[in-house]
XYZ file of C-alpha atoms in Angstrom:
359
model
C 88.151 85.905 80.528
C 85.622 87.360 78.145
C 86.944 90.819 78.039
C 90.612 89.634 77.031
C 91.793 88.375 73.779
C 95.307 87.016 73.047
C 96.670 87.272 69.808
C 99.959 85.319 69.246
C 102.545 86.997 66.785
C 105.254 85.298 64.862
C 108.410 84.280 66.786
C 110.910 86.826 67.161
C 114.550 87.050 67.394
C 115.816 88.647 70.620
C 118.774 91.103 70.359
C 122.008 89.583 72.079
C 125.583 90.730 72.649
C 127.722 91.330 69.481
C 128.977 88.022 68.265
C 126.402 86.043 70.066
C 123.686 83.804 68.378
C 120.364 85.621 68.408
C 117.981 83.815 70.808
C 114.205 82.762 69.567
C 111.750 84.756 71.478
C 107.965 84.984 71.525
C 105.357 87.902 71.278
C 101.707 88.052 72.295
C 99.245 90.769 72.108
C 96.475 91.070 74.562
C 93.433 93.022 73.621
C 91.123 94.376 76.537
C 87.732 95.631 75.771
C 87.187 97.949 78.971
C 89.482 101.013 78.742
C 88.634 102.227 81.934
C 89.811 98.988 83.728
C 92.736 99.044 81.357
C 93.908 102.277 82.753
C 93.643 100.803 86.396
C 95.665 97.766 85.359
C 98.468 99.838 83.789
C 98.512 102.029 86.860
C 99.587 105.843 87.015
C 102.190 106.603 84.284
C 102.260 102.967 83.417
C 103.876 102.147 86.669
C 102.479 98.743 87.187
C 103.500 97.737 83.565
C 107.020 99.150 84.152
C 107.159 96.911 87.264
C 105.860 93.798 85.614
C 108.491 94.459 82.847
C 111.241 94.781 85.321
C 110.118 91.806 87.563
C 109.520 89.317 84.488
C 112.197 90.359 82.374
C 109.869 90.892 79.209
C 109.148 93.888 77.061
C 105.768 95.501 77.443
C 104.206 98.076 75.452
C 100.636 99.415 75.314
C 98.879 101.091 72.342
C 95.245 101.860 72.519
C 93.718 98.904 74.156
C 96.069 96.524 73.543
C 99.214 95.228 75.393
C 102.120 93.736 73.559
C 104.511 91.352 75.260
C 107.773 90.121 73.914
C 110.679 88.187 75.446
C 111.823 84.630 76.300
C 108.834 82.297 75.744
C 108.510 81.195 79.237
C 108.706 84.501 80.384
C 106.049 85.947 77.970
C 103.828 83.035 79.231
C 104.285 84.161 82.779
C 103.729 87.874 81.915
C 100.556 86.935 80.107
C 99.198 84.855 83.049
C 100.201 87.698 85.724
C 98.246 90.328 83.509
C 95.221 87.860 83.168
C 95.094 87.323 86.965
C 95.643 91.282 87.660
C 92.663 91.752 84.956
C 90.294 89.361 86.549
C 90.844 91.118 89.942
C 89.656 94.343 88.498
C 86.582 92.525 86.962
C 85.672 91.599 90.392
C 85.788 95.146 91.511
C 88.934 94.819 93.539
C 91.613 97.229 93.277
C 95.149 96.552 92.120
C 98.080 97.908 94.344
C 101.790 97.593 94.041
C 101.874 94.854 96.506
C 99.322 93.019 94.189
C 101.737 93.460 91.192
C 104.705 92.006 93.085
C 102.688 89.080 94.026
C 101.815 88.089 90.373
C 105.805 88.341 90.051
C 106.514 86.219 92.798
C 103.758 83.841 91.843
C 105.227 83.587 88.168
C 109.058 83.062 89.323
C 108.874 79.394 89.583
C 108.863 76.355 87.188
C 105.243 75.639 87.876
C 103.516 79.172 88.473
C 100.319 78.905 90.632
C 98.401 81.654 88.165
C 96.231 83.355 87.345
C 95.901 84.766 90.814
C 91.996 84.303 90.856
C 92.554 80.549 90.568
C 94.752 80.321 93.926
C 93.264 79.214 97.206
C 91.739 81.991 99.350
C 90.851 82.434 103.102
C 87.411 84.247 103.239
C 86.487 86.307 106.046
C 83.742 88.695 106.858
C 86.432 91.345 105.978
C 86.838 89.855 102.641
C 89.016 87.206 101.204
C 92.908 86.860 101.882
C 94.840 85.215 98.930
C 98.467 83.921 98.643
C 101.077 86.341 97.413
C 103.718 83.646 96.727
C 103.604 80.037 95.541
C 104.807 79.099 99.236
C 101.638 80.801 100.740
C 99.479 79.060 98.169
C 100.847 75.738 99.428
C 100.499 76.710 103.191
C 96.972 77.969 102.608
C 95.986 74.678 101.158
C 97.429 72.881 104.238
C 95.693 75.182 106.562
C 92.353 74.073 105.059
C 93.312 70.266 104.901
C 95.506 69.305 107.935
C 94.579 68.908 111.526
C 98.090 69.877 112.434
C 100.361 72.494 110.222
C 103.899 73.438 110.831
C 104.770 76.677 109.006
C 108.735 77.328 108.773
C 110.584 80.176 107.380
C 112.044 83.645 107.473
C 110.307 86.762 108.904
C 107.781 88.466 106.391
C 106.483 85.426 104.564
C 103.065 85.480 106.157
C 103.158 82.399 108.268
C 101.245 84.074 111.397
C 99.030 86.150 109.447
C 97.669 83.674 107.179
C 97.220 81.148 110.108
C 95.388 83.884 111.921
C 93.152 84.578 108.848
C 92.310 80.688 108.685
C 91.410 80.745 112.531
C 89.179 83.758 111.834
C 87.549 82.377 108.844
C 86.705 79.089 110.743
C 85.391 80.900 113.975
C 83.149 82.939 111.976
C 81.848 79.942 110.036
C 81.150 77.932 113.211
C 83.707 75.251 112.372
C 85.458 75.956 115.772
C 84.148 77.503 118.980
C 87.336 79.639 119.856
C 90.585 80.800 118.899
C 93.663 80.442 121.125
C 96.816 82.368 120.312
C 100.115 81.793 122.011
C 103.886 82.466 122.104
C 106.700 81.597 124.469
C 107.652 84.839 126.617
C 111.309 84.737 125.585
C 113.201 88.123 125.103
C 114.718 88.776 121.572
C 118.292 89.353 122.937
C 117.434 92.221 125.256
C 116.422 92.041 128.994
C 112.964 93.442 129.694
C 113.395 93.356 133.421
C 110.354 93.561 135.819
C 107.461 95.008 133.728
C 104.952 97.077 135.534
C 101.225 96.321 135.518
C 99.039 93.103 136.017
C 99.607 89.841 134.592
C 98.013 90.691 131.117
C 99.951 93.923 130.667
C 103.313 92.160 131.457
C 102.661 89.539 128.705
C 101.082 92.046 125.991
C 104.359 93.021 124.559
C 105.251 89.659 123.519
C 101.803 89.040 121.969
C 101.609 92.416 120.217
C 101.966 90.768 116.675
C 99.232 88.430 117.342
C 96.733 91.336 118.077
C 97.915 93.130 115.123
C 96.695 90.236 112.967
C 93.296 89.928 114.768
C 92.682 93.373 114.111
C 93.230 93.098 110.386
C 90.767 90.390 110.082
C 87.858 91.678 112.114
C 86.533 94.950 113.808
C 88.693 96.029 116.804
C 85.179 96.146 119.093
C 84.735 92.532 117.760
C 88.104 91.563 119.032
C 87.549 92.867 122.280
C 84.000 91.688 122.785
C 85.235 88.143 121.635
C 88.083 88.210 124.105
C 85.735 89.032 126.808
C 83.589 86.207 126.127
C 86.571 83.871 125.847
C 85.872 83.257 122.016
C 89.335 84.436 121.625
C 92.319 83.966 123.989
C 95.965 85.163 123.702
C 98.024 83.800 126.317
C 101.657 82.810 126.763
C 102.738 79.288 126.166
C 103.265 78.258 130.013
C 99.501 78.842 130.142
C 98.724 75.864 128.147
C 99.843 73.175 130.685
C 97.356 70.932 131.985
C 94.594 72.080 129.629
C 92.893 70.095 126.803
C 91.845 72.234 124.021
C 88.739 71.053 122.110
C 86.757 72.566 119.263
C 89.504 75.350 118.925
C 91.966 76.762 116.560
C 95.081 77.045 118.194
C 98.356 78.798 116.973
C 101.676 78.701 118.440
C 103.779 81.503 117.113
C 107.656 82.032 117.369
C 107.863 78.252 117.983
C 111.728 78.164 117.560
C 111.990 79.590 121.172
C 110.503 76.619 122.783
C 112.335 73.928 124.559
C 111.504 70.243 123.404
C 109.572 69.811 126.835
C 107.462 72.799 126.015
C 106.665 71.803 122.725
C 105.794 68.189 123.436
C 103.459 69.781 126.360
C 101.879 72.250 123.596
C 101.268 69.368 120.816
C 99.489 67.047 123.405
C 96.947 69.568 124.280
C 95.111 68.914 121.176
C 91.488 67.750 121.854
C 88.501 66.682 119.512
C 87.595 69.225 116.521
C 90.997 71.139 117.360
C 93.176 72.511 114.545
C 96.694 73.441 115.409
C 99.471 75.774 113.541
C 103.061 76.018 114.735
C 104.901 78.661 112.959
C 108.647 79.832 113.479
C 111.890 80.632 112.093
C 114.663 78.239 112.824
C 117.404 81.076 112.135
C 115.872 83.345 114.918
C 116.378 81.013 118.064
C 116.661 83.201 121.211
C 117.036 80.462 123.598
C 120.141 80.127 125.969
C 123.208 78.835 124.210
C 123.336 75.113 124.116
C 119.411 74.880 124.454
C 117.873 72.784 121.600
C 114.964 74.208 120.028
C 111.687 72.564 120.481
C 110.697 73.421 116.878
C 113.546 71.549 115.537
C 113.163 68.858 117.755
C 109.439 68.377 116.707
C 110.332 68.498 113.023
C 113.032 65.868 113.353
C 110.354 63.800 115.042
C 107.093 64.307 113.552
C 107.803 65.259 109.871
C 105.939 62.510 107.790
C 103.479 61.689 110.416
C 99.860 61.327 108.890
C 97.729 64.295 109.570
C 100.658 66.873 110.119
C 101.803 69.011 107.363
C 105.023 70.896 107.070
C 105.339 74.024 104.944
C 108.589 75.449 104.484
C 109.036 79.251 103.081
C 112.126 80.733 101.761
C 113.393 84.155 100.660
C 111.427 84.175 97.614
C 108.048 84.046 99.694
C 108.811 87.370 101.693
C 106.024 89.624 101.106
C 107.234 92.664 102.892
C 109.553 95.435 101.610
C 111.549 94.077 98.738
C 114.791 94.985 100.619
C 113.627 92.430 103.232
C 114.130 89.471 100.774
C 117.633 90.602 99.890
C 118.626 90.887 103.814
C 117.220 87.354 104.344
C 119.296 86.215 101.285
C 122.507 88.108 102.594
C 121.912 86.296 106.172
C 121.589 82.943 104.353
C 124.612 83.226 102.230
C 126.855 84.263 105.275
C 125.399 81.350 107.251
C 126.307 78.771 104.399
C 129.888 80.194 103.973
C 130.290 79.854 107.721
C 129.212 76.246 107.497
C 131.428 75.691 104.545
C 134.248 77.023 106.558
C 133.529 74.850 109.823
C 133.223 71.711 107.557
C 136.578 72.455 105.853
C 138.339 73.111 109.147
C 136.932 69.848 110.523
C 137.988 67.917 107.513
C 141.647 69.223 107.906
C 141.546 68.270 111.458
C 140.275 64.843 110.798
C 142.998 64.490 108.173
C 145.615 65.858 110.509
C 144.881 63.286 113.193
C 144.807 60.502 110.492
C 148.288 61.519 109.478
C 149.362 61.794 112.924
C 148.024 58.268 113.913
C 150.123 56.421 111.563
């Protein structure tokens, strides 16, 4: 951090509502030696600075090559770490986009922030490094690197599948596994697809398209095609796993909430020598027939705590898509919680009524 110098200022008093006590605050000034990189850090019309100010709840101002931070002490520390992490990206020759600024904000929004970003774990493929954009992702990436079997559970947009595919590609390219196998249960998400035209591959491809998309982000398209032709990469529906032993492979089961307990047990027991398995899913988006227990929930109830198995849970704070997605997830979670509370209340009144009637 040779190009940044932090100058602490005296403690300041933050303005409060009339009649309230003034809260003690903190002020820090960061001095940046490279004005060219500083312009990139600030963004066009200071938009990155404004976004950090809004997301972290601090006051930021830039004069010359200095950025002043003022606010609640904990928030000031988080803003300093965020700016430091973003600056290090620029020093390494990497760019900064709005998504990177949002990631810095998410990574700081916890009691134990995983910052600076440059110190967080990374998955390195030949297309570059893939880093975490939330503390949940950082924990998940550490589990992917360490555990033989990892469960990634949480809402859409948290990067469960994308990071698993990145780890698979990194291990294939480094020679740690011989092949990648990507699988999904072929279950319609509420709509009936009917009898699709084409051969077997064309029939199942619509279910597996998200996995192809992630692969194409990690390596050139022609390399994906070539490796699929040679069998180094296989994308197949879950039913094709029965009877196989998968050795020296990185195997990913996506949308696992749509498996039955029998299917899940069948999949997990395919694991052979030198194989890594990752199972991802969202227990709030089960598309199985009513009354059918999810194999993912059954597996978690059975296997959590078993040596060699890591379970990583994401929540709305880990959503890395459009910010509106996090608010949508939150709204559904609140409604589900309210419905559970109503059901529990009704059940309690019913039990109480039956007890009174029995006297």
